[in-house]
Amino acid sequence: MISKWFDERLELQKFKDKFLNKAFPVHPTFLLGEVALFSFVTLVLSGIFLGLLYEPSTGKISLFGAMVPAAYASVVKIDLLPLGVIVRRIHHWSAMIMIASVIAHLARVYFTSAYRKPREINWLIGLGLLGITLGAAFTGYLLPYSQFSVTATSIAYYISKSVPWVGDWIARLLFAGEFPAHATVPRFFFLHVMVIPAVLVSLVGLHMLVLIKQKHTEPGANRKRKEARGGQRLIGIPVWPEQSYISVSLFFFLLFVVVLMATYIPLNPIETFGPPSPVTPVMRPDWYFLPIYGFLKLIPGDLSISIAGAKIGPEAIGGVFFPGILAFILVAIPFLDRASEAHNYIENPLHRPFMTSAGIAVAAFLFMTTVSGYIDVLHIAPASMAIYVVVVSAAAWVISYLLLRRYGRAVKKGEHVES
Ligand code: HEM
């Protein structure tokens, strides 16, 4: 009766026939994108609660008799509320899950070659989403305005300043003056709660529109089987009701995991670090920025090159060129590994020795640069660590390539066993 009333006005049946009957592939790795999406929903909901209590100002106010920045005081007060501390931890752990799932989703798309024609556009939109997700984490980091977050953000300030030719201008634009300026926290707050979520929502919408238009790649298929079914047709379960039940269950499972994490895993205790002071603590950034931090540690402090009036020092090499080259490689992948015809099935990574072993080598490189972030604790000299990084990454590439080639030959000869 109610659905008939709505149907007569909004033609819901047409919408149902067009979208809700669409097929969704049955494969667990296709849920990684949804994990990212649902973590974002949790982040928005917990963020709205935190936004009601947070004060984006560095003006001094009294907290337990000491004069501290208002932003810092407001976060200490949130931590003192029983629900406040849990929501703050939910926000933090959802962010970690979102970043990890976006990276895992990217790896799934890469290793199954789902970036190839016609999905190059969604690969590029996805890279924008990765950048903006990291931007959300970066701007959120400063907001508690503790000694810890100010020290971490100052590393990023010096990196932005080191961008050749335009560094000063970028640093002033992003940090609203010489960091830490009075306007830095309001600017980061504005970016964190307004600009970045708006861009993220728009890009996710675009990502989904392109996905609906192009359909998913199909697991368990190959070119012959797809062509026999007329190319683009996809076998899967309908979005309504089967996939929707799976998605809703996934959302609540994720919520359960994140609440469990928030209950038992505390965050950096900002009260222990205290408000910003001239004494700089020994600190490392969160895991997703550790490869950059570790790479910076490997570069000799006095290394400097001058090009057309610009001084290129360690910060620019480690903090600008290293992530820049990584980003350039990611952008170039679908255009280097080109396909003349549309690929609407997922490729078996074991059958693509070069691309799969290259991906493994990059993963090994990122792991080793992450370890480099701990050379002070491990008591390894930067020069020795740089050699380990190169040797391990190269070995990962060569060994995995040779193993996959051998596997490929065994498949051709019919020697492999499938169960
Ligand atoms: C906030 C970040 C992101 C969200 C919420 C998101 C969401 C999704 C969802 C729900 C799907 C459909 C299910 C699936 O194939 O897993 C999808 C597909 C896809 N995504 Fe993302 N994604 C994000 C970031 C990325 C990134 C970083 C890349 C790669 C650079 C990427 C590239 C793609 C591609 C190429 C597809 C189509 C895959 C296929 O048909 O096999 N996405 N995304």
XYZ file of C-alpha atoms and ligand atoms in Angstrom:
462
model
C 0.000 0.000 0.000
C 2.739 2.491 1.055
C 5.094 1.260 -1.690
C 2.235 1.600 -4.244
C 1.675 5.208 -3.088
C 5.358 6.034 -3.582
C 5.556 4.035 -6.819
C 2.694 6.016 -8.397
C 4.553 9.238 -7.668
C 8.262 8.332 -8.045
C 8.116 5.373 -10.494
C 10.152 3.253 -8.065
C 9.566 0.095 -10.101
C 11.583 1.629 -12.973
C 14.440 2.421 -10.551
C 14.238 -1.127 -9.160
C 14.391 -2.683 -12.646
C 17.291 -0.436 -13.658
C 19.553 -0.447 -10.570
C 18.437 -2.937 -7.937
C 18.547 -5.866 -10.359
C 22.158 -5.113 -11.300
C 24.579 -7.977 -10.699
C 27.285 -7.786 -8.016
C 30.194 -10.265 -8.305
C 30.436 -12.969 -5.650
C 33.988 -12.592 -4.354
C 35.139 -11.415 -0.890
C 37.798 -9.035 -2.271
C 35.043 -7.029 -3.970
C 33.911 -6.013 -0.479
C 37.087 -3.984 0.223
C 35.665 -0.905 -1.527
C 32.552 -1.244 0.628
C 34.662 -1.468 3.795
C 36.250 1.876 2.811
C 32.815 3.365 2.149
C 31.304 2.165 5.428
C 34.315 3.353 7.446
C 33.752 6.770 5.892
C 30.101 6.716 7.054
C 31.260 5.909 10.618
C 33.848 8.689 10.389
C 31.210 11.242 9.380
C 28.814 10.212 12.176
C 31.487 10.165 14.906
C 32.991 13.375 13.445
C 29.676 15.237 13.802
C 29.630 14.332 17.522
C 33.265 15.442 18.006
C 32.619 18.659 16.041
C 29.999 19.670 18.608
C 32.577 19.570 21.431
C 35.810 20.570 19.686
C 37.090 24.169 19.716
C 39.235 25.055 16.653
C 41.352 27.733 18.323
C 44.868 28.065 19.725
C 43.882 30.944 22.037
C 44.934 30.135 25.627
C 42.308 29.066 28.178
C 42.617 27.648 31.686
C 42.592 23.861 32.125
C 43.157 22.481 35.648
C 44.922 25.731 36.543
C 47.283 25.804 33.518
C 46.901 28.055 30.462
C 46.724 25.795 27.368
C 45.448 26.151 23.760
C 41.630 25.891 23.577
C 41.849 23.129 20.910
C 44.005 21.000 23.236
C 41.750 21.689 26.233
C 38.606 20.739 24.305
C 40.098 17.353 23.311
C 41.226 16.652 26.905
C 37.638 17.403 27.987
C 36.233 15.076 25.277
C 38.520 12.328 26.663
C 37.106 12.889 30.158
C 33.537 12.159 29.009
C 32.812 8.391 29.072
C 31.039 8.549 25.681
C 33.459 11.210 24.400
C 36.554 9.039 24.709
C 34.805 6.107 22.992
C 33.563 8.265 20.080
C 37.029 9.794 19.686
C 38.551 6.324 19.517
C 35.823 5.168 17.079
C 36.762 8.124 14.861
C 40.469 7.239 15.052
C 40.122 3.484 14.438
C 37.599 4.004 11.603
C 40.162 6.278 9.932
C 42.832 3.551 10.241
C 40.442 0.928 8.808
C 39.454 3.269 5.969
C 43.071 3.942 4.957
C 43.997 0.245 5.196
C 40.947 -0.824 3.160
C 41.549 1.823 0.466
C 45.142 0.560 0.091
C 43.951 -3.093 0.046
C 41.251 -2.195 -2.514
C 43.884 -0.505 -4.710
C 46.070 -3.632 -4.423
C 43.101 -5.849 -5.411
C 42.396 -3.691 -8.465
C 46.106 -3.672 -9.389
C 46.800 -7.404 -8.958
C 43.654 -8.414 -10.892
C 44.432 -5.840 -13.645
C 40.955 -4.286 -13.201
C 42.504 -0.884 -14.107
C 42.712 -1.823 -17.797
C 40.388 -0.581 -20.548
C 37.651 0.614 -19.938
C 38.343 1.228 -16.182
C 41.273 3.664 -16.468
C 39.003 6.571 -15.479
C 37.881 4.846 -12.273
C 41.501 4.000 -11.470
C 42.369 7.731 -11.699
C 39.309 8.761 -9.644
C 40.363 6.084 -7.125
C 43.860 7.603 -6.883
C 42.206 10.963 -6.157
C 40.250 9.220 -3.403
C 43.436 7.759 -1.930
C 45.084 11.213 -1.911
C 42.087 12.891 -0.342
C 41.751 10.116 2.288
C 45.384 10.676 3.300
C 44.683 14.431 3.313
C 41.804 13.856 5.753
C 44.091 11.884 8.077
C 46.844 14.503 7.823
C 44.596 17.495 8.616
C 42.914 15.578 11.474
C 46.284 14.819 13.064
C 46.951 18.428 14.039
C 43.530 19.140 15.552
C 44.194 17.899 19.156
C 47.059 20.416 19.152
C 49.181 18.380 21.535
C 52.961 18.402 21.592
C 52.803 15.195 19.546
C 50.523 16.479 16.775
C 52.338 19.815 16.462
C 55.727 18.073 16.119
C 54.334 15.646 13.505
C 52.724 18.450 11.505
C 55.894 20.544 11.593
C 57.652 17.776 9.579
C 54.978 18.207 6.886
C 55.434 21.988 7.079
C 59.151 21.729 6.296
C 58.409 19.252 3.497
C 55.877 21.667 1.903
C 58.381 24.497 2.247
C 60.979 22.404 0.431
C 58.955 22.063 -2.806
C 61.271 23.632 -5.413
C 60.382 27.203 -6.481
C 56.852 27.316 -5.003
C 57.490 25.809 -1.524
C 57.115 29.030 0.504
C 53.876 29.849 -1.258
C 52.405 26.313 -0.778
C 53.435 26.242 2.907
C 51.831 29.640 3.569
C 48.647 28.672 1.740
C 48.251 25.325 3.498
C 49.401 26.321 6.994
C 47.941 29.851 6.929
C 51.327 31.463 7.582
C 54.527 30.399 9.289
C 53.706 27.198 11.229
C 52.477 27.155 13.972
C 50.397 30.237 13.100
C 47.209 31.233 14.948
C 45.197 30.541 11.812
C 46.651 27.048 11.158
C 44.169 25.165 13.358
C 41.053 26.965 11.979
C 42.355 26.353 8.429
C 42.999 22.641 9.060
C 39.605 22.344 10.782
C 37.879 23.926 7.767
C 39.713 21.580 5.371
C 39.062 18.549 7.609
C 35.336 19.017 8.201
C 34.179 20.886 5.071
C 36.418 20.809 2.008
C 37.817 17.267 2.248
C 34.494 15.493 3.077
C 32.749 17.432 0.259
C 35.425 16.428 -2.271
C 35.399 12.846 -0.942
C 31.614 12.518 -1.257
C 31.702 13.953 -4.806
C 34.531 11.642 -5.898
C 32.894 8.561 -4.306
C 29.661 9.466 -6.161
C 31.572 9.754 -9.440
C 33.427 6.476 -8.714
C 30.083 4.703 -8.203
C 28.468 6.262 -11.307
C 31.351 5.088 -13.496
C 31.160 1.661 -11.818
C 27.406 1.350 -12.507
C 27.934 2.399 -16.133
C 30.872 0.037 -16.754
C 29.835 -2.802 -14.420
C 32.347 -4.749 -12.306
C 34.993 -7.006 -13.711
C 33.944 -10.619 -13.290
C 35.769 -13.109 -11.049
C 36.227 -16.621 -12.391
C 35.650 -15.530 -16.011
C 37.977 -15.150 -18.980
C 37.816 -13.525 -22.406
C 36.241 -16.564 -24.170
C 33.518 -17.018 -21.554
C 32.722 -13.280 -21.511
C 32.529 -13.075 -25.316
C 30.223 -16.086 -25.435
C 27.868 -14.064 -23.223
C 28.019 -10.939 -25.387
C 31.034 -9.145 -23.826
C 29.840 -6.964 -20.985
C 27.165 -9.138 -19.336
C 28.148 -10.014 -15.792
C 27.175 -13.002 -13.672
C 26.651 -12.225 -9.987
C 23.980 -11.770 -7.343
C 21.373 -8.971 -7.642
C 22.001 -5.750 -5.701
C 18.534 -6.231 -4.138
C 17.964 -8.255 -2.028
C 21.045 -10.574 -1.820
C 23.935 -8.062 -2.102
C 22.093 -5.522 0.085
C 21.798 -8.123 2.882
C 25.548 -8.810 2.599
C 26.359 -5.064 2.602
C 24.159 -4.262 5.628
C 25.657 -7.231 7.530
C 29.148 -6.025 6.583
C 28.352 -2.515 7.837
C 27.184 -3.801 11.245
C 30.101 -6.234 11.499
C 32.498 -3.355 10.825
C 30.742 -1.218 13.422
C 31.071 -4.083 15.924
C 34.823 -4.405 15.203
C 35.440 -0.669 15.496
C 33.471 -0.375 18.778
C 35.437 -3.346 20.139
C 38.712 -1.653 19.120
C 37.534 1.654 20.633
C 36.704 -0.100 23.907
C 40.015 -1.895 24.327
C 42.690 0.011 22.353
C 43.520 3.494 23.686
C 44.957 6.314 21.551
C 48.100 8.356 22.089
C 47.418 9.804 25.540
C 47.453 13.514 24.735
C 47.550 14.383 28.436
C 50.940 12.634 28.695
C 52.385 14.559 25.729
C 50.806 17.785 26.940
C 50.289 21.006 24.982
C 53.001 22.248 22.541
C 56.268 23.156 24.252
C 59.814 23.966 23.040
C 60.966 20.419 24.005
C 60.480 18.174 20.951
C 59.556 14.561 21.729
C 60.954 11.647 19.712
C 58.029 10.699 17.552
C 57.096 8.816 14.403
C 54.100 9.507 12.188
C 51.248 7.000 11.828
C 51.971 3.840 9.795
C 50.645 5.193 6.452
C 53.218 8.038 6.403
C 56.074 5.889 7.770
C 57.532 4.987 4.326
C 58.094 8.720 3.640
C 59.495 9.301 7.136
C 61.744 6.216 6.798
C 62.944 7.277 3.335
C 63.834 10.714 4.755
C 65.988 9.004 7.398
C 68.046 7.292 4.675
C 69.037 10.535 2.927
C 72.276 12.182 4.150
C 71.350 15.430 5.949
C 73.877 17.502 3.959
C 72.740 16.319 0.511
C 71.722 19.334 -1.524
C 71.490 20.145 -5.254
C 70.824 23.565 -6.794
C 68.733 23.745 -9.977
C 67.694 27.075 -11.565
C 67.899 28.912 -8.264
C 66.002 26.241 -6.284
C 67.799 24.390 -3.484
C 66.787 20.712 -3.452
C 67.641 19.204 -0.056
C 66.741 15.989 1.833
C 63.171 17.152 2.620
C 62.428 17.731 -1.077
C 64.025 14.410 -2.134
C 62.303 12.286 0.534
C 59.096 14.223 1.097
C 58.295 15.577 -2.390
C 60.100 13.566 -5.090
C 59.720 10.121 -3.490
C 55.878 10.296 -3.061
C 55.682 12.247 -6.347
C 57.424 9.457 -8.299
C 55.201 6.851 -6.583
C 52.092 8.857 -7.537
C 53.358 9.266 -11.115
C 53.903 5.493 -11.464
C 50.376 4.813 -10.122
C 48.841 7.300 -12.588
C 50.822 5.817 -15.481
C 49.990 2.120 -14.816
C 46.807 1.818 -16.972
C 48.517 3.713 -19.796
C 51.684 1.589 -19.731
C 49.860 -1.750 -19.332
C 47.444 -0.847 -22.129
C 44.808 -3.077 -23.645
C 43.312 -2.500 -27.092
C 40.069 -4.293 -26.194
C 37.864 -4.055 -23.110
C 38.773 -6.407 -20.224
C 35.673 -7.226 -18.229
C 37.020 -10.147 -16.200
C 39.534 -10.312 -13.364
C 42.925 -11.543 -14.337
C 44.629 -14.262 -12.276
C 47.722 -12.544 -10.765
C 49.620 -15.847 -11.025
C 49.352 -15.603 -14.805
C 50.954 -12.120 -14.997
C 54.540 -12.606 -13.745
C 55.866 -9.148 -14.638
C 53.062 -7.010 -13.190
C 52.529 -9.202 -10.127
C 56.232 -9.348 -9.251
C 56.525 -5.555 -9.799
C 53.651 -5.069 -7.317
C 55.357 -7.395 -4.828
C 58.624 -5.431 -5.232
C 56.851 -2.114 -4.522
C 55.180 -3.660 -1.442
C 58.616 -4.912 -0.256
C 60.103 -1.459 -0.862
C 57.345 0.262 1.152
C 57.782 -2.290 3.938
C 61.553 -1.743 4.054
C 61.216 2.066 4.039
C 58.713 1.670 6.898
C 61.336 -0.343 8.824
C 63.825 2.455 8.029
C 61.677 4.738 10.181
C 62.995 2.719 13.170
C 66.736 2.739 12.407
C 67.426 4.678 15.609
C 65.794 1.895 17.667
C 67.353 -0.867 15.544
C 70.804 0.786 15.674
C 71.375 0.441 11.915
C 73.411 3.049 10.014
C 71.407 4.863 7.263
C 73.867 3.746 4.520
C 73.560 0.045 5.525
C 69.769 0.331 5.729
C 69.652 1.902 2.233
C 71.527 -1.156 0.909
C 69.068 -3.531 2.686
C 66.126 -1.624 1.153
C 67.505 -2.001 -2.386
C 68.590 -5.640 -1.941
C 65.314 -6.829 -0.369
C 63.126 -5.031 -2.956
C 65.197 -6.317 -5.895
C 65.240 -9.857 -4.444
C 61.453 -9.742 -3.957
C 61.038 -8.752 -7.604
C 63.454 -11.327 -9.098
C 62.408 -14.273 -6.915
C 58.664 -13.722 -7.352
C 59.121 -13.194 -11.117
C 61.077 -16.443 -11.535
C 58.596 -18.421 -9.415
C 55.614 -17.080 -11.370
C 57.325 -17.824 -14.708
C 57.937 -21.392 -13.536
C 54.323 -21.690 -12.420
C 53.183 -20.389 -15.850
C 55.284 -23.027 -17.648
C 53.878 -25.770 -15.369
C 50.325 -24.609 -16.183
C 51.076 -24.772 -19.931
C 52.461 -28.302 -19.637
C 49.430 -29.302 -17.544
C 51.652 -30.197 -14.548
C 49.797 -28.067 -11.988
C 47.037 -29.426 -9.776
C 43.779 -27.608 -9.134
C 41.447 -28.570 -6.326
C 37.573 6.238 -0.540
C 38.115 5.389 -1.372
C 37.383 4.386 -2.247
C 36.099 3.893 -2.143
C 35.063 4.221 -1.080
C 35.924 2.966 -3.249
C 34.782 2.212 -3.466
C 34.632 1.252 -4.459
C 33.587 0.260 -4.531
C 32.469 0.082 -3.491
C 33.789 -0.469 -5.669
C 32.966 -1.676 -6.130
C 33.420 -2.948 -5.411
C 34.849 -3.347 -5.703
O 35.207 -3.531 -6.872
O 35.626 -3.436 -4.726
C 34.950 0.081 -6.353
C 35.446 -0.360 -7.578
C 36.605 0.127 -8.187
N 37.530 0.979 -7.606
Fe 37.300 1.949 -5.830
N 37.068 2.945 -4.023
C 37.995 3.781 -3.432
C 39.300 3.999 -3.850
C 39.856 3.428 -5.009
C 41.265 3.467 -5.349
C 42.367 4.056 -4.456
C 41.377 2.871 -6.585
C 42.621 2.651 -7.417
C 43.526 3.546 -7.618
C 40.066 2.444 -7.021
C 39.741 1.880 -8.232
C 38.572 1.161 -8.504
C 38.283 0.440 -9.735
C 39.182 0.396 -10.997
C 37.045 -0.202 -9.542
C 36.351 -1.176 -10.525
C 36.894 -2.545 -10.166
C 36.300 -3.717 -10.910
O 35.322 -3.562 -11.635
O 36.870 -4.820 -10.751
N 39.169 2.767 -6.014
N 35.471 1.111 -5.591
